[in-house]
Coordinates of C-alpha atoms and ligand atoms in Angstrom, one line a residue:
X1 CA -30.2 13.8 7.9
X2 CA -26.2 14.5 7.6
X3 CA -24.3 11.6 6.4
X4 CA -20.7 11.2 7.7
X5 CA -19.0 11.5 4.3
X6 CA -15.1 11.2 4.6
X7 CA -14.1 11.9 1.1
X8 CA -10.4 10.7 0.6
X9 CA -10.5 10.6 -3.2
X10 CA -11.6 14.3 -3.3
X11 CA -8.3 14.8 -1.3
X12 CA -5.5 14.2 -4.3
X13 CA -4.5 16.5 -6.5
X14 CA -6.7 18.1 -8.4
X15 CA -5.9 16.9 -11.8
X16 CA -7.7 13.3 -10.7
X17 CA -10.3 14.5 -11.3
X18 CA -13.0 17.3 -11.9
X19 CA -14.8 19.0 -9.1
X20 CA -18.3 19.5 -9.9
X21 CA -22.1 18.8 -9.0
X22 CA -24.7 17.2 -11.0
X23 CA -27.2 19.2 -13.4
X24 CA -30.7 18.8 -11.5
X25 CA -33.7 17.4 -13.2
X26 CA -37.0 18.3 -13.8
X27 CA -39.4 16.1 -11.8
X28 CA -37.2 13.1 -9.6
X29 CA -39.5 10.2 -8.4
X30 CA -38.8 7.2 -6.6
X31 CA -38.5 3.9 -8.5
X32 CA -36.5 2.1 -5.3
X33 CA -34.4 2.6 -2.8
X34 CA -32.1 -0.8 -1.0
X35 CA -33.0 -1.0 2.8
X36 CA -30.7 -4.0 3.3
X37 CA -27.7 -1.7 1.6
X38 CA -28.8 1.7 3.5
X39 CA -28.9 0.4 7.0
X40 CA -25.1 -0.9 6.1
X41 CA -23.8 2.3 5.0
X42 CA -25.4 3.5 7.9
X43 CA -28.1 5.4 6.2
X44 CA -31.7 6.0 6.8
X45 CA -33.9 4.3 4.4
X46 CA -36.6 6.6 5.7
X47 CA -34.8 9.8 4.6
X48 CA -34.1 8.6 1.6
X49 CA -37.4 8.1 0.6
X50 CA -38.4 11.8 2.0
X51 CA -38.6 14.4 -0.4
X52 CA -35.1 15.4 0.9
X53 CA -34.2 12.0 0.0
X54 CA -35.2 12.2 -3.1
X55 CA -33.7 15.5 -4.3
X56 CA -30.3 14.0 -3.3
X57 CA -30.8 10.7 -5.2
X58 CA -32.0 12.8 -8.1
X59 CA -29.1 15.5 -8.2
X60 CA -31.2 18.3 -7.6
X61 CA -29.6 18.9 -4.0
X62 CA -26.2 17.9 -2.2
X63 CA -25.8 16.4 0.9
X64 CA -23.8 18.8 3.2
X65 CA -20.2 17.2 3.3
X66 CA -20.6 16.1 -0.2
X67 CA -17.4 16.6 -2.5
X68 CA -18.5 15.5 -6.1
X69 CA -16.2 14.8 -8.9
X70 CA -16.0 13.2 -12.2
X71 CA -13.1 11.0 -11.9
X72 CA -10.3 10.7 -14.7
X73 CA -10.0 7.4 -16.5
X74 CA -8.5 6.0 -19.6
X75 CA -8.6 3.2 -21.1
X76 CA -8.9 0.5 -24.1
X77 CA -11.8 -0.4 -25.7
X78 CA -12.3 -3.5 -27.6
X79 CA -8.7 -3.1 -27.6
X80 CA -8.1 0.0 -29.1
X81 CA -6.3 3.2 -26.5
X82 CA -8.4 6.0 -25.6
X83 CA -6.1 8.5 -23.6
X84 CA -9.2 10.2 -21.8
X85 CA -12.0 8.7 -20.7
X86 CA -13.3 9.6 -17.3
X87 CA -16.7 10.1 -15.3
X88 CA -19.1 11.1 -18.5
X89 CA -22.3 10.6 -17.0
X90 CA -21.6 9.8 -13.3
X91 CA -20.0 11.7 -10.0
X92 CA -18.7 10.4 -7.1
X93 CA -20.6 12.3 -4.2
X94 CA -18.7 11.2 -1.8
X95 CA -17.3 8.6 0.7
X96 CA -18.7 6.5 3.8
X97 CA -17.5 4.4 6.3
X98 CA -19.9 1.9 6.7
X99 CA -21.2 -0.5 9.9
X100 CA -18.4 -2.9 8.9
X101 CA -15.7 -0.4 9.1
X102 CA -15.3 -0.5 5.2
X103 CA -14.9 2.7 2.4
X104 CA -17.5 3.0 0.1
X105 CA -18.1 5.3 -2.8
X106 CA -21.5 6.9 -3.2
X107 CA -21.7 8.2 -6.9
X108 CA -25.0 9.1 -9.1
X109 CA -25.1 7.6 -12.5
X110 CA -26.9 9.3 -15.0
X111 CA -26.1 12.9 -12.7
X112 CA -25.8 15.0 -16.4
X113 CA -22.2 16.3 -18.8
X114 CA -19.1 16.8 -17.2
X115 CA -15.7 17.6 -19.3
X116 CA -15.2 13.7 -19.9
X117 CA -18.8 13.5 -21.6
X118 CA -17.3 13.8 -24.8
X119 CA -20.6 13.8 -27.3
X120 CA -22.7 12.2 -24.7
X121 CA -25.4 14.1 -22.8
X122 CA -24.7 12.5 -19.5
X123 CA -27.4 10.8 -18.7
X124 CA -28.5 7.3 -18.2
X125 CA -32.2 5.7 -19.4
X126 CA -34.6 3.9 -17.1
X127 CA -33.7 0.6 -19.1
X128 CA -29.8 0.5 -18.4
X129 CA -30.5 1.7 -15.0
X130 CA -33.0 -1.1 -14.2
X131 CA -30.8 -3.3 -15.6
X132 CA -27.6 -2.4 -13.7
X133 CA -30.2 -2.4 -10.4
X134 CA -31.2 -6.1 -10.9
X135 CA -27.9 -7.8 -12.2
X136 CA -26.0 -6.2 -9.6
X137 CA -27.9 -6.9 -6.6
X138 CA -28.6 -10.7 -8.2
X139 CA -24.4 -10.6 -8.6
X140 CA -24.3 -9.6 -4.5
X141 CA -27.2 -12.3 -3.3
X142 CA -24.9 -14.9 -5.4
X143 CA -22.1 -13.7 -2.7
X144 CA -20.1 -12.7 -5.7
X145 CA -18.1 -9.0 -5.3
X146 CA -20.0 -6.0 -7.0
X147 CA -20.6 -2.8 -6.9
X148 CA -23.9 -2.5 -5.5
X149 CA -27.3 -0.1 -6.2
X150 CA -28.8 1.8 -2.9
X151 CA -31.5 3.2 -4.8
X152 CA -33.0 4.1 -8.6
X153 CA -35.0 7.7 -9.5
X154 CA -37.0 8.8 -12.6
X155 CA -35.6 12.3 -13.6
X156 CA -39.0 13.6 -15.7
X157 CA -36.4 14.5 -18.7
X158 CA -36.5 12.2 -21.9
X159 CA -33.4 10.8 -22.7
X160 CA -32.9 10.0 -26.9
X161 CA -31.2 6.5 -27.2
X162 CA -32.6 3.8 -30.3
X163 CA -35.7 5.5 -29.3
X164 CA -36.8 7.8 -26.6
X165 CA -37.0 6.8 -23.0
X166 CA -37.3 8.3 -19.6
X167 CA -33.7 9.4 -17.6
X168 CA -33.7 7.8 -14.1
X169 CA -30.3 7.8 -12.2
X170 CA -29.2 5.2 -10.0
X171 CA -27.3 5.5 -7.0
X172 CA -24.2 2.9 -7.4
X173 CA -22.0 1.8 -4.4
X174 CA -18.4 0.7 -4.7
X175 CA -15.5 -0.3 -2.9
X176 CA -14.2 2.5 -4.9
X177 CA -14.5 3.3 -8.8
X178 CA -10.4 3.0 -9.5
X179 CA -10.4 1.2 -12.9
X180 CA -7.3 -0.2 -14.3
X181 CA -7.8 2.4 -17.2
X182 CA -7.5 5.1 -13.8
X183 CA -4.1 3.8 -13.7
X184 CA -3.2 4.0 -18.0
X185 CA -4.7 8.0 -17.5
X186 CA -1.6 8.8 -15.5
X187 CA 0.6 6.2 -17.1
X188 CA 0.1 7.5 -20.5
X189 CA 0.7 11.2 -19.0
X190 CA 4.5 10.0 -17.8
X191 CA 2.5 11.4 -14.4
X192 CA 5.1 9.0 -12.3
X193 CA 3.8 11.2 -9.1
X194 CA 0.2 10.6 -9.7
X195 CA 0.7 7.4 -10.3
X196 CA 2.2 7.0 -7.0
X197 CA 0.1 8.6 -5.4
X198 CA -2.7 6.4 -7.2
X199 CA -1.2 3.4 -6.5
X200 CA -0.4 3.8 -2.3
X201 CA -4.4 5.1 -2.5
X202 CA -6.0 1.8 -3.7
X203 CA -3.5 -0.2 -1.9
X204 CA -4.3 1.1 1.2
X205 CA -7.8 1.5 0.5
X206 CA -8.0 -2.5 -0.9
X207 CA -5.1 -4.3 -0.1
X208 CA -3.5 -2.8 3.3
X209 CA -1.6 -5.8 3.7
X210 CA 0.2 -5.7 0.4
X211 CA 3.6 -4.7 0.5
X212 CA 4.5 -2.2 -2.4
X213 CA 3.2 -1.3 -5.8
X214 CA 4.7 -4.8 -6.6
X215 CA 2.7 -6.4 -3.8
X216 CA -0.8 -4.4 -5.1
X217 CA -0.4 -5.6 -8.9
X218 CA -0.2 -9.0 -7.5
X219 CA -3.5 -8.8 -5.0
X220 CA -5.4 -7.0 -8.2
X221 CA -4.1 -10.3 -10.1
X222 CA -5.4 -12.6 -8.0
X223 CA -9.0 -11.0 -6.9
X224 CA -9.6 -10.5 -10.8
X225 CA -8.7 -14.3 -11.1
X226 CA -11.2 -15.6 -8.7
X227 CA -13.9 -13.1 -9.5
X228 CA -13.9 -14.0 -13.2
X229 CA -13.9 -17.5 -11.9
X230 CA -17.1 -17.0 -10.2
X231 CA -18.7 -15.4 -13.1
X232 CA -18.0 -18.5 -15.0
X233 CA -19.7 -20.6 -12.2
X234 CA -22.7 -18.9 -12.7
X235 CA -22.7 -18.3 -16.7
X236 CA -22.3 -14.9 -16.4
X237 CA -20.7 -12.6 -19.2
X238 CA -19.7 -9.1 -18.1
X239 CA -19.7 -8.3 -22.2
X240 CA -17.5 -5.1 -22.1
X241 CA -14.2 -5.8 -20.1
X242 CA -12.2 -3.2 -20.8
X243 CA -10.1 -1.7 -19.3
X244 CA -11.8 1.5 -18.2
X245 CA -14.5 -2.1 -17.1
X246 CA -12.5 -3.5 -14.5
X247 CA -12.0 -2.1 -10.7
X248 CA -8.7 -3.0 -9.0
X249 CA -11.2 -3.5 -6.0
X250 CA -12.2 -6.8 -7.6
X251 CA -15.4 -6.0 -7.4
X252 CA -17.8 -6.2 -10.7
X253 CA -18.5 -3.1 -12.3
X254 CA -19.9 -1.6 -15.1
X255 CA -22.8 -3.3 -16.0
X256 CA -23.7 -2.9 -19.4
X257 CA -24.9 -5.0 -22.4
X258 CA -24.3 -8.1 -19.5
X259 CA -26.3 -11.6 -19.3
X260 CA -26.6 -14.8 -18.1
X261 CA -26.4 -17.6 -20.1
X262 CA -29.3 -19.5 -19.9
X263 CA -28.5 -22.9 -22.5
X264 CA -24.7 -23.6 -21.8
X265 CA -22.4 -22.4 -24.7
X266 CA -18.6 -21.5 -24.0
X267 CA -18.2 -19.1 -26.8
X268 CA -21.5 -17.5 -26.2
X269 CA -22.0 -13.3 -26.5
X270 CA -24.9 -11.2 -26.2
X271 CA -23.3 -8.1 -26.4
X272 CA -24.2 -6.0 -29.9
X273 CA -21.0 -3.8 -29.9
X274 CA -18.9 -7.0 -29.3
X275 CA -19.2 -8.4 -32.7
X276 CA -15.9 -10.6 -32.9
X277 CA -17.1 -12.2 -29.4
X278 CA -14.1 -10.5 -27.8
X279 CA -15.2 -10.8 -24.6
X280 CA -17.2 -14.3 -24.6
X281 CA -18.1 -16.7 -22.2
X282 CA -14.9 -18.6 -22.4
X283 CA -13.0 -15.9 -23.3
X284 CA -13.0 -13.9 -20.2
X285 CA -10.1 -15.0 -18.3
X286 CA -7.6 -14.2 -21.4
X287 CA -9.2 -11.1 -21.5
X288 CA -9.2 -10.4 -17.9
X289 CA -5.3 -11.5 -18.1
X290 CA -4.8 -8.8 -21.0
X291 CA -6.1 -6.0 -18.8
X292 CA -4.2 -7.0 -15.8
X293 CA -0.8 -6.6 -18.5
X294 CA -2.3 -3.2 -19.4
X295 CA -2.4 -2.3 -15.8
X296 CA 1.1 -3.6 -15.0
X297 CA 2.5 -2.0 -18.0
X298 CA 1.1 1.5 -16.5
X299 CA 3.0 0.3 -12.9
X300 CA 6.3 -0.4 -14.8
X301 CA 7.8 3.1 -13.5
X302 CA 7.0 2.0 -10.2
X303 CA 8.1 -1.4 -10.2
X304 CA 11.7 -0.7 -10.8
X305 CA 14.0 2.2 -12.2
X306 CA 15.6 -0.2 -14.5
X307 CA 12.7 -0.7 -17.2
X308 CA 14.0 -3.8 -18.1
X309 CA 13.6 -6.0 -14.6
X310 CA 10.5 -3.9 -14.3
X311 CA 9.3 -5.7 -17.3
X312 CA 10.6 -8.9 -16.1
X313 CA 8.9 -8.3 -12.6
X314 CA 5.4 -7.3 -13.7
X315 CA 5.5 -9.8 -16.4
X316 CA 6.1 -12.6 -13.7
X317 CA 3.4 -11.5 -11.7
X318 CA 1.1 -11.3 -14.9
X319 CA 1.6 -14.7 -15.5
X320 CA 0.4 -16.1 -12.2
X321 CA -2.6 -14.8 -13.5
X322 CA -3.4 -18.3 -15.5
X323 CA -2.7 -20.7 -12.6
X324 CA -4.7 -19.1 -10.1
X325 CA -7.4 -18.7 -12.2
X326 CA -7.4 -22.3 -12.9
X327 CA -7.6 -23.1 -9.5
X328 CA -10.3 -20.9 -8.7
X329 CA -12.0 -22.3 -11.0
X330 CA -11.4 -25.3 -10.1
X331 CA -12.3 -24.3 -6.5
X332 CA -15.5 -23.0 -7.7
X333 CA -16.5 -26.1 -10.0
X334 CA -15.5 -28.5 -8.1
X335 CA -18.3 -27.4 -5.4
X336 CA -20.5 -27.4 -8.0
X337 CA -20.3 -30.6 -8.6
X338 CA -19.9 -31.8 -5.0
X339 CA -16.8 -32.2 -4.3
X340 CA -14.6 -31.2 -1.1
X341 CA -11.0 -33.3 -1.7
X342 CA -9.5 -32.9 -5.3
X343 CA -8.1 -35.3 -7.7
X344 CA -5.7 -34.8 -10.5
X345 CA -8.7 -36.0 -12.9
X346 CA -11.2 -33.7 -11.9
X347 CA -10.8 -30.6 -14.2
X348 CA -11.3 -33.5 -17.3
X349 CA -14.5 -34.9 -15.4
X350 CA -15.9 -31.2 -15.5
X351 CA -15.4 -30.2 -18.7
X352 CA -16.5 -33.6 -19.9
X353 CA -19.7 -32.4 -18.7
X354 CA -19.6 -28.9 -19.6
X355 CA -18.7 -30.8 -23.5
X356 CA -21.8 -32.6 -22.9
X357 CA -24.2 -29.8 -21.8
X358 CA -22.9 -27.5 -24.7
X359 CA -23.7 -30.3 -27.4
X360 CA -27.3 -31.0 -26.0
X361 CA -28.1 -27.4 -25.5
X362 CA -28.4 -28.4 -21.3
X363 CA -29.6 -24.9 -19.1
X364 CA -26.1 -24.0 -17.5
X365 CA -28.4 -23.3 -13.9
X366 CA -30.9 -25.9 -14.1
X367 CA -28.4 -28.6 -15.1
X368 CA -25.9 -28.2 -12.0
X369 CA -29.1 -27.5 -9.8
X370 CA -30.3 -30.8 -10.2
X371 CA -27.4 -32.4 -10.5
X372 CA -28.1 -34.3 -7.4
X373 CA -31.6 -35.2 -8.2
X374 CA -33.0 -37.5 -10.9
X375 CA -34.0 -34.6 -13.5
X376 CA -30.6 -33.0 -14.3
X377 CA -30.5 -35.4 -17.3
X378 CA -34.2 -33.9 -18.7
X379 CA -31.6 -31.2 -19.3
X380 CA -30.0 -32.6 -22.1
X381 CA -31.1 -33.5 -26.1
X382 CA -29.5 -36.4 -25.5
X383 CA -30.4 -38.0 -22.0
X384 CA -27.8 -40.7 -22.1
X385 CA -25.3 -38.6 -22.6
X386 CA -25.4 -37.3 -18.8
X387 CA -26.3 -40.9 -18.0
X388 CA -22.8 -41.8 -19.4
X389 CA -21.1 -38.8 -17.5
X390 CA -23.3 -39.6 -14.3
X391 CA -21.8 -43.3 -14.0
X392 CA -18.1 -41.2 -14.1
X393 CA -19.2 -38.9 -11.6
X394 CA -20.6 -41.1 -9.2
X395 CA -17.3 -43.8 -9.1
X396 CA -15.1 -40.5 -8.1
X397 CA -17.8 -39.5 -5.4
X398 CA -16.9 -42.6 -3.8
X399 CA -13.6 -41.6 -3.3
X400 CA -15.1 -37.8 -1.8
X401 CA -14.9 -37.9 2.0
X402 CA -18.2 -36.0 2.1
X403 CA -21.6 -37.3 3.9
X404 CA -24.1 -37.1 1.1
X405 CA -25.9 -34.4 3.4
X406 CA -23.4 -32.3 3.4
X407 CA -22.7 -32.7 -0.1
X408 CA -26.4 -31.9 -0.8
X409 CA -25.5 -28.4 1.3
X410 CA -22.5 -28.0 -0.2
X411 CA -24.2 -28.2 -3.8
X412 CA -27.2 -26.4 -2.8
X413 CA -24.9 -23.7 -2.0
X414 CA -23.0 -23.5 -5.0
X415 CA -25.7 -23.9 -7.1
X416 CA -27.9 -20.9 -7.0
X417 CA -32.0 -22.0 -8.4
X418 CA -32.6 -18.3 -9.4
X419 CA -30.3 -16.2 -11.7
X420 CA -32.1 -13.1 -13.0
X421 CA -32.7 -14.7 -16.7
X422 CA -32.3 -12.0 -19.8
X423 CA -36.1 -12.7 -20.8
X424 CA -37.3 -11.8 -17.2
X425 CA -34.3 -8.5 -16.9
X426 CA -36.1 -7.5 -20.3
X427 CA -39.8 -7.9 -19.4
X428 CA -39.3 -5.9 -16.4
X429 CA -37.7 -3.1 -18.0
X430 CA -40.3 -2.9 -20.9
X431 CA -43.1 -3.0 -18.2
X432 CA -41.3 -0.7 -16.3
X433 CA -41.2 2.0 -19.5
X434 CA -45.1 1.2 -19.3
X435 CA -44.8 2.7 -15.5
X436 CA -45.4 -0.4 -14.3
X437 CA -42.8 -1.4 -11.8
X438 CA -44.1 -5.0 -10.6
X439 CA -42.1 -7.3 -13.0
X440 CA -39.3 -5.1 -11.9
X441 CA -40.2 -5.4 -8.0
X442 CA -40.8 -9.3 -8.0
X443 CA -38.1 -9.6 -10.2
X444 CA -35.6 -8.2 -7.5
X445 CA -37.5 -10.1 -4.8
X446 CA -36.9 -13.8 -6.7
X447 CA -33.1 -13.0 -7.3
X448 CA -33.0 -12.3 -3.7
X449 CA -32.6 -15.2 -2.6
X450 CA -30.7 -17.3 -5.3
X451 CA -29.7 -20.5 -3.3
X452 CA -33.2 -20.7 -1.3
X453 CA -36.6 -22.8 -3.0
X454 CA -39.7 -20.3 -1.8
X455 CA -42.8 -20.0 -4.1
X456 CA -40.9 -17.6 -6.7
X457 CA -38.7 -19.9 -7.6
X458 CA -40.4 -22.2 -10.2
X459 CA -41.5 -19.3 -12.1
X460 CA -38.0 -17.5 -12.1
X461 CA -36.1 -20.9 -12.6
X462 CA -37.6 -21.6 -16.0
X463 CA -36.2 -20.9 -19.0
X464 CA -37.0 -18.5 -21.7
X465 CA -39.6 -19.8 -24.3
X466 CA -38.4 -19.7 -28.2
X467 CA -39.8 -16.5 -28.6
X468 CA -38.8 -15.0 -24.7
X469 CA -35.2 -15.7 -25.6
X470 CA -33.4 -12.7 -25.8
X471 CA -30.2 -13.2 -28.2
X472 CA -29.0 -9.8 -28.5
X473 CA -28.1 -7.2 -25.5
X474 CA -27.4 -3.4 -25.8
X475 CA -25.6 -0.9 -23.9
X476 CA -27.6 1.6 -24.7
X477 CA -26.7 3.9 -22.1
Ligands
AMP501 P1 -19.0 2.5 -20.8 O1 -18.8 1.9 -22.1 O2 -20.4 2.5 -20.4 O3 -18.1 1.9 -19.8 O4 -18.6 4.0 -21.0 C1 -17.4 4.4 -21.6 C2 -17.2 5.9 -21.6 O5 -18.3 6.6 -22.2 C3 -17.1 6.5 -20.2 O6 -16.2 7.5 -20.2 C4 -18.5 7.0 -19.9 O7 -18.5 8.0 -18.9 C5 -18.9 7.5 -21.3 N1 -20.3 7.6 -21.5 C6 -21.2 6.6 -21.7 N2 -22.4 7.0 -21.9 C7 -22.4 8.3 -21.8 C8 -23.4 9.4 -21.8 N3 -24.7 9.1 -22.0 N4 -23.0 10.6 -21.7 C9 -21.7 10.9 -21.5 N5 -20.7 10.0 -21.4 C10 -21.0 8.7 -21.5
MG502 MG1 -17.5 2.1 -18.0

């Protein structure tokens, strides 16, 4: 099979990157490969699973046409600067244009050491990579933007992590992997012709219709603010958004110690390494907000000669951050709970129920799933409490325009049944270490279909039990 690669990031100067191919592996087999994703790149699912297939998914052979790189990145972590970064474990292999006329990036994670690798070995672990296959796909059948995974491989080499586990590499899709921290690597060079350069690539690559550098900062703004907005509709917690973390492509990316919540709490974490809950629940917009400044700070030579209106400009767009965030959400809530007109009371109705789910430990999914029906107030300690809220809720549904059918649809719509729960993510990745795959399989199957009620979904709706409930997630790359 020859793919049609078109490989435009392989086209700048070479210092974006380095040029290399990925260190094969002993003995590659198959874990899975994504039909639905393959036949729209334009792929054959077929091939893939061929021996031929295989090699390529593993890194043991390259695709003719291929260009791979490790891309350079910066970034801050937790905060803190790191001047390099970069591609440590991953390569992009190249580009596609797929059915829908739309650039994607093909890259292996887990693909073995390039320069950025630092004292890693450059390779990912069956558990991460499982883990970054399920939540990702979930995140794109809950229509939210995400990189996506075309197919996962067992290398046959041990990688040593807490303890020893098989390497596997997955094969990650993107609108493209430009990071804000891509931006800071240049930035923090005083690279002003790189930076350009940067800059007119993503914007034509993600934002055609943007006018300038100015007019990009401002579409990254506002696709960051609803997409962190849509995590928070569906109580997920990215865990490590730094800067290196977030994709000026808005899409999700970088899936590490993530989760869903399963009992509501705003300032929840499960992240080990995040141990001041930097990046919690609740948190994520101001954090978000922070690495959108970092990213305008990088574009300040490009905003204006005079540094101080660039400052002013960039800080101006920065700011817009907050209100449209709080309108996406907003827009996203207010579906949740049913309505299509807005009131000025609104916000205060939902987070009076949010309050109310927090202090009687309500599921965050099964509460706003039933919402509609008669059991959404088994959800809570304290059943009166939603009664109470329930009485509010229903005098400002009077005043929605909506037929009750449609706002059954709407809801249904907004409120998926199925989000891959931590305890089910971990019982499919310790089965899978155990070579067995069908946790993993079913697993993928359920989270499918997030909005739908089939014969999965009781089983995958439920919550963890006291002793399935995973409190603590790791990177553990
Ligand atoms: P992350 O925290 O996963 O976003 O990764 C942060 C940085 O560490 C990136 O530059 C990665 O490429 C690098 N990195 C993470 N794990 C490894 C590894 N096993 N080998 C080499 N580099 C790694
Ligand atoms: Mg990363």
């Amino acid at each position: 099979m020859t793919i049609a690669f078109d490989n435009s990031y392989a086209r700048l100067p070479d210092r974006f990157f380095n040029a290399q191919g990925p260190a094969p592996v002993s003995e590659p087999a198959l874990i899975a490969v994504n039909d639905a994703l393959a036949a729209e790149l334009g792929l054959d699912a077929g091939w893939l699973r061929s021996d031929a297939g295989l090699a390529m998914l593993a890194g043991n052979t390259l695709p003719e046409g291929a260009a791979p790189l490790a891309q350079a990145y910066a970034g801050h972590q937790f905060g803190g600067w790191v001047p390099q970064l970069g591609d440590g474990r991953a390569l992009l292999i190249g580009e596609v244009i797929d059915t829908n006329g739309l650039r994607r990036d093909i890259q292996l994670k887990g693909s073995g050491p390039t320069p950025f690798s630092r004292r890693g070995d450059g390779r990912a672990g069956l558990g991460p990579v499982l883990r970054e296959y399920i939540v990702s796909e979930a995140m794109h059948a809950l229509g939210i933007p995400t990189t996506r995974a075309l197919a996962a491989v067992t290398t046959g080499d041990v990688v040593l992590r807490e303890r020893p586990q098989p390497g596997a590499v997955l094969t990650r899709v993107a609108a493209s992997h430009i990071r804000v921290g891509t931006f800071q690597y240049f930035a923090a060079r005083e690279d002003t012709e790189a930076l350009a350069l940067l800059a007119e690539h993503a914007r034509q690559r993600h934002y055609p219709e943007a006018a300038g550098v100015l007019g990009f900062l401002k579409a990254v703004i506002t696709a960051q603010a609803h997409l962190v907005a849509r995590w928070l509709g569906v109580g997920f917690i990215h865990g490590v958004m730094n800067t290196d973390n977030m994709a000026v492509s808005g899409e999700t990316i970088d899936y590490g110690p993530c989760a869903f919540m399963d009992r509501y709490h705003p300032a929840k974490v499960f992240s080990s390494i995040d141990q001041f809950g930097r990046y919690a629940y609740n948190k994520q917009p101001d954090m978000a907000a922070w690495d959108l400044a970092q990213l305008a700070s990088a574009l300040l030579p490009l905003i204006d000669p005079d540094e101080n209106r660039a400052i002013e400009i960039a800080t101006e767009a920065v700011n817009e951050f907050a209100p449209q965030f709080r309108d996406a959400w907003l827009e996203v809530f207010r579906a949740k709970v049913g309505l299509a007109s807005a009131e000025d009371g609104d916000a205060e109705l939902i987070h009076t129920l949010l309050d109310r789910m927090a202090v009687n430990q309500a599921d965050f999914t099964n509460t706003f799933r039933a919402l509609g029906g008669d059991t959404a107030r088994d959800q809570f300690l304290d059943p009166a409490a939603f009664d109470q809220w329930q009485a509010d809720w229903q005098a400002r549904l009077v005043r929605d325009p909506q037929t009750p059918a449609d706002r059954a649809e709407q809801m249904r719509r907004a409120n998926p049944a199925i989000i891959p729960r931590n305890h089910r993510v971990e019982q499919a990745i310790s089965a899978a270490l155990s070579d067995n795959y069908e946790p993993f399989r079913k697993l993928l199957e359920a989270t499918a279909t997030p909005f739908d009620d089939g014969p999965l979904t009781a089983e995958y709706a439920r919550p963890p039990s006291q002793d399935e409930e995973v409190h603590r997630t790791f990177c553990g790359t």
